[in-house]
Coordinates of C-alpha atoms in Angstrom, one line a residue:
M1 CA -8.6 7.8 -17.3
P2 CA -5.6 5.7 -18.5
I3 CA -4.1 3.5 -15.9
R4 CA -1.7 5.1 -13.6
I5 CA 2.0 3.7 -13.2
S6 CA 3.2 3.7 -9.7
A7 CA 6.2 1.8 -8.0
E8 CA 7.1 -0.2 -4.9
L9 CA 10.4 1.3 -3.2
S10 CA 12.7 -1.6 -3.6
H11 CA 13.0 -3.3 -0.1
I12 CA 16.6 -4.2 -1.0
C13 CA 17.4 -0.3 -1.4
P14 CA 19.8 0.8 1.0
L15 CA 18.7 3.3 3.5
E16 CA 21.1 6.0 2.1
E17 CA 19.3 5.5 -1.4
V18 CA 15.9 5.8 -0.4
V19 CA 15.5 9.7 -1.2
A20 CA 17.6 9.3 -4.5
H21 CA 15.1 6.4 -5.6
A22 CA 12.1 8.4 -4.4
T23 CA 13.4 11.7 -6.2
A24 CA 14.2 9.5 -9.3
L25 CA 10.4 8.1 -9.3
E26 CA 9.1 11.9 -9.1
A27 CA 11.3 12.8 -11.7
H28 CA 10.3 10.2 -14.2
G29 CA 6.6 11.0 -13.7
F30 CA 5.5 8.0 -11.5
H31 CA 1.9 8.6 -9.8
R32 CA 3.0 7.0 -6.6
V33 CA 5.5 5.3 -4.7
W34 CA 4.1 2.5 -2.2
I35 CA 6.7 1.9 0.6
P36 CA 6.6 -1.9 1.6
D37 CA 5.8 -2.2 5.5
T38 CA 7.6 -5.4 6.2
V39 CA 10.5 -6.5 8.3
V40 CA 12.7 -7.8 5.2
S41 CA 13.1 -4.3 4.1
A42 CA 16.4 -2.7 4.9
W43 CA 14.6 0.1 6.9
E44 CA 11.5 0.8 8.9
A45 CA 8.7 1.9 6.6
W46 CA 7.2 4.8 8.5
M47 CA 10.8 6.4 8.8
A48 CA 11.3 5.8 5.0
A49 CA 7.9 7.4 4.3
S50 CA 8.9 10.6 6.4
L51 CA 12.0 10.9 4.4
I52 CA 10.2 10.6 1.1
L53 CA 7.5 13.1 2.0
Q54 CA 10.3 15.5 3.1
H55 CA 12.4 15.3 0.0
T56 CA 9.6 15.3 -2.7
Q57 CA 7.0 17.7 -3.8
R58 CA 4.4 16.0 -6.2
I59 CA 4.5 12.3 -6.1
Q60 CA 1.7 10.4 -4.1
V61 CA 2.9 8.3 -1.4
G62 CA 1.4 4.8 -0.3
L63 CA 2.4 3.0 2.8
G64 CA 1.9 -1.0 3.2
V65 CA 1.0 -3.4 3.3
T66 CA 0.7 -2.5 7.0
N67 CA -0.5 -5.3 9.5
P68 CA -2.8 -4.2 12.5
Y69 CA -0.7 -6.1 14.8
T70 CA 3.0 -4.9 15.3
R71 CA 1.6 -1.4 15.6
H72 CA -1.4 -0.9 17.4
P73 CA -4.3 1.1 15.5
V74 CA -4.1 4.0 17.9
V75 CA -0.5 4.3 16.9
V76 CA -1.0 4.0 13.2
A77 CA -3.8 6.6 13.4
Q78 CA -1.5 9.2 15.2
M79 CA 1.1 8.6 12.6
A80 CA -0.9 8.5 9.4
A81 CA -2.7 11.7 10.6
T82 CA 0.6 13.6 11.3
L83 CA 2.1 12.6 7.9
Q84 CA -1.2 13.2 5.8
T85 CA -1.1 16.8 7.3
Y86 CA 2.6 17.3 6.9
S87 CA 2.4 16.2 3.2
G88 CA -0.6 18.2 2.4
G89 CA -2.6 14.9 1.4
R90 CA -0.3 12.8 -0.3
L91 CA -0.7 9.6 1.9
A92 CA -2.5 6.4 1.2
M93 CA -2.2 3.1 3.1
S94 CA -2.7 -0.3 2.4
L95 CA -3.8 -2.6 5.4
G96 CA -3.7 -6.2 5.3
K97 CA -3.5 -9.5 7.8
G98 CA 0.3 -9.6 7.6
I99 CA 2.9 -12.2 6.8
G100 CA 1.9 -15.1 9.0
R101 CA 5.2 -16.8 9.5
F102 CA 6.9 -13.4 10.8
L103 CA 3.8 -12.7 13.0
D104 CA 4.4 -16.2 14.5
K105 CA 7.8 -15.8 15.3
A106 CA 7.0 -12.4 17.0
G107 CA 4.6 -14.4 19.1
V108 CA 1.6 -12.4 17.7
T109 CA -2.1 -13.7 18.3
Q110 CA -4.0 -13.0 15.0
H111 CA -7.6 -12.5 14.5
D112 CA -9.6 -12.9 11.3
T113 CA -11.6 -9.6 12.1
A114 CA -8.5 -7.6 13.0
V115 CA -8.1 -5.8 9.6
E116 CA -11.7 -4.6 9.4
E117 CA -11.7 -3.7 13.1
C118 CA -8.4 -1.7 12.3
V119 CA -10.1 0.3 9.5
T120 CA -13.1 1.3 11.6
I121 CA -10.7 2.4 14.3
L122 CA -8.5 4.4 12.1
R123 CA -11.4 6.3 10.5
G124 CA -12.8 7.5 13.7
L125 CA -9.5 8.4 15.4
M126 CA -8.1 10.2 12.1
A127 CA -11.5 12.0 11.9
G128 CA -11.0 13.6 15.4
E129 CA -13.9 11.6 16.9
R130 CA -13.7 10.2 20.6
T131 CA -13.5 6.6 19.5
T132 CA -15.1 3.7 21.7
F133 CA -14.7 0.0 20.0
T134 CA -15.3 -3.3 21.2
G135 CA -14.1 -6.1 18.8
Q136 CA -12.4 -9.4 18.9
A137 CA -9.1 -8.1 18.5
F138 CA -9.1 -4.7 19.7
Q139 CA -11.0 -2.6 22.3
I140 CA -10.9 1.1 22.5
D141 CA -12.5 3.1 25.3
A142 CA -13.4 6.6 24.4
M143 CA -10.0 7.4 22.9
L144 CA -9.4 10.9 21.4
L145 CA -6.3 11.9 19.8
R146 CA -4.8 15.4 20.1
T147 CA -3.4 15.1 16.4
Q148 CA -5.1 17.5 14.1
P149 CA -7.3 15.7 11.6
P150 CA -6.0 16.0 8.1
E151 CA -8.0 18.1 5.8
V152 CA -7.8 15.3 3.2
A153 CA -8.8 11.7 4.6
V154 CA -6.1 9.2 4.3
P155 CA -7.4 6.6 1.7
L156 CA -7.4 3.1 3.2
Y157 CA -6.7 0.4 0.8
L158 CA -7.1 -3.3 1.8
A159 CA -4.8 -6.0 0.5
A160 CA -6.6 -8.9 -1.2
I161 CA -5.2 -12.1 -2.7
G162 CA -8.0 -14.5 -2.4
P163 CA -12.0 -14.2 -2.1
H164 CA -11.9 -13.5 1.5
G165 CA -9.7 -10.4 1.0
W166 CA -11.4 -9.1 -1.9
A167 CA -14.9 -9.3 0.0
S168 CA -13.4 -7.6 3.0
A169 CA -12.0 -4.7 0.8
M170 CA -15.4 -4.2 -0.9
R171 CA -17.1 -4.1 2.6
V172 CA -14.8 -1.4 4.2
G173 CA -12.0 -0.4 1.9
D174 CA -11.5 2.9 0.2
G175 CA -9.4 0.8 -2.4
V176 CA -8.1 -2.7 -3.0
A177 CA -4.7 -3.7 -3.5
T178 CA -3.5 -7.1 -5.0
V179 CA -1.0 -8.7 -7.1
W180 CA -1.0 -9.9 -10.8
G181 CA -2.3 -13.2 -11.0
D182 CA -4.9 -15.4 -13.5
A183 CA -8.0 -14.0 -13.9
L184 CA -7.8 -11.0 -12.1
A185 CA -10.1 -9.3 -14.7
E186 CA -12.8 -11.7 -13.8
T187 CA -12.3 -11.3 -10.0
R188 CA -12.6 -7.6 -10.3
Q189 CA -15.8 -7.8 -12.5
K190 CA -17.3 -10.2 -9.8
F191 CA -16.6 -8.5 -6.6
M192 CA -17.2 -4.8 -8.1
A193 CA -20.4 -5.5 -9.4
E194 CA -22.3 -3.4 -7.2
R195 CA -19.5 -1.2 -5.9
V196 CA -16.6 0.2 -7.5
I197 CA -13.5 1.5 -5.7
P198 CA -10.0 2.1 -6.9
S199 CA -7.9 -1.0 -7.5
A200 CA -4.2 -1.2 -7.7
V201 CA -2.2 -4.4 -8.9
L202 CA 1.5 -5.1 -8.1
I203 CA 3.7 -6.6 -10.7
P204 CA 7.3 -7.5 -9.6
F205 CA 10.0 -6.7 -12.1
A206 CA 13.6 -7.2 -12.1
Q207 CA 15.9 -7.7 -15.3
S208 CA 18.9 -9.3 -13.6
R209 CA 17.8 -10.6 -10.0
P210 CA 15.9 -13.8 -10.3
D211 CA 15.9 -14.2 -6.5
F212 CA 14.3 -10.9 -6.0
F213 CA 10.7 -11.8 -6.1
A214 CA 8.6 -15.0 -7.0
R215 CA 7.0 -14.7 -10.7
R216 CA 8.9 -11.7 -11.5
V217 CA 8.8 -10.1 -14.8
A218 CA 12.0 -9.8 -16.5
T219 CA 11.4 -7.8 -19.7
L220 CA 10.0 -4.3 -20.6
D221 CA 7.8 -6.0 -23.0
E222 CA 6.4 -8.4 -20.8
L223 CA 5.6 -5.7 -18.2
Q224 CA 3.9 -3.7 -20.8
Q225 CA 1.6 -6.5 -21.9
R226 CA 0.6 -7.1 -18.5
V227 CA -0.2 -3.3 -17.8
E228 CA -2.1 -3.3 -21.0
V229 CA -4.3 -6.1 -19.9
L230 CA -4.9 -4.5 -16.5
D231 CA -6.0 -1.3 -18.3
G232 CA -8.3 -3.2 -20.2
A233 CA -9.8 -4.9 -17.4
G234 CA -10.4 -1.4 -15.7
F235 CA -7.8 -1.1 -13.0
D236 CA -6.8 2.1 -11.8
E237 CA -3.0 1.7 -10.9
V238 CA -0.2 -0.6 -11.8
I239 CA 2.6 -0.8 -8.8
V240 CA 5.8 -1.9 -10.4
A241 CA 7.9 -3.7 -7.7
Y242 CA 11.2 -3.2 -8.8
A243 CA 14.6 -4.5 -7.5
E244 CA 17.4 -1.9 -8.4
M245 CA 17.8 1.6 -9.8
A246 CA 18.3 0.3 -13.3
D247 CA 15.0 -1.4 -13.2
L248 CA 13.3 1.7 -12.1
Q249 CA 14.6 3.8 -15.1
V250 CA 13.6 1.1 -17.5
A251 CA 9.9 0.6 -16.0
A252 CA 9.9 4.6 -16.4
Q253 CA 9.4 4.0 -20.1
L254 CA 5.9 3.3 -19.4
V255 CA 5.2 6.2 -17.7

């Protein structure tokens, strides 16, 4: 299957334009809209996801990268199960350790095992199981949600930049989400030698906003070249992290 073209909702998109961006992505035929879960966005990610799912019919919705600290896994499980049922199975999530400097400012204590612990807890709770878990970061004592387990399980992607993240994704993830960089093909081949899971790669794209994202792509030709490289390497999904509506419309030529 050819690589799928998705987009990351621009984190500088004003709240009042979120629905317009999402419906434009759906109309252009993008596979999925990923909603960045970060304090630098102009809106709260789960609220944006609710708006998008309410006003679209087909497009898949990804939420993340979500860290396991600012929302407890029990809360995330209930929210994700609710949205998955409401949307008829269109939700996916990406989990990661979060941006350290923001978590430090919030006084959050971070643990190396927190992401994998979160995955275990989420799977149990969203499946409707009474969940007990004792880890370094989280302890759950016979917790059972009243939320109806969704008919379609929420795919849990793990964010991976370096070897540790890739290894973690291959241990417990339903998929892996990473960013464009050197030697991605070799990295995928190395870590998926024994187990193959869906893989998504984010590429920042902004024609006229050099301050939008580090190492952004500024032309459609360069964006297309990177998509072709990833397609040839066996990746499943490209996530175009665009800046403005004009960039979205240009990137839509790849769909």
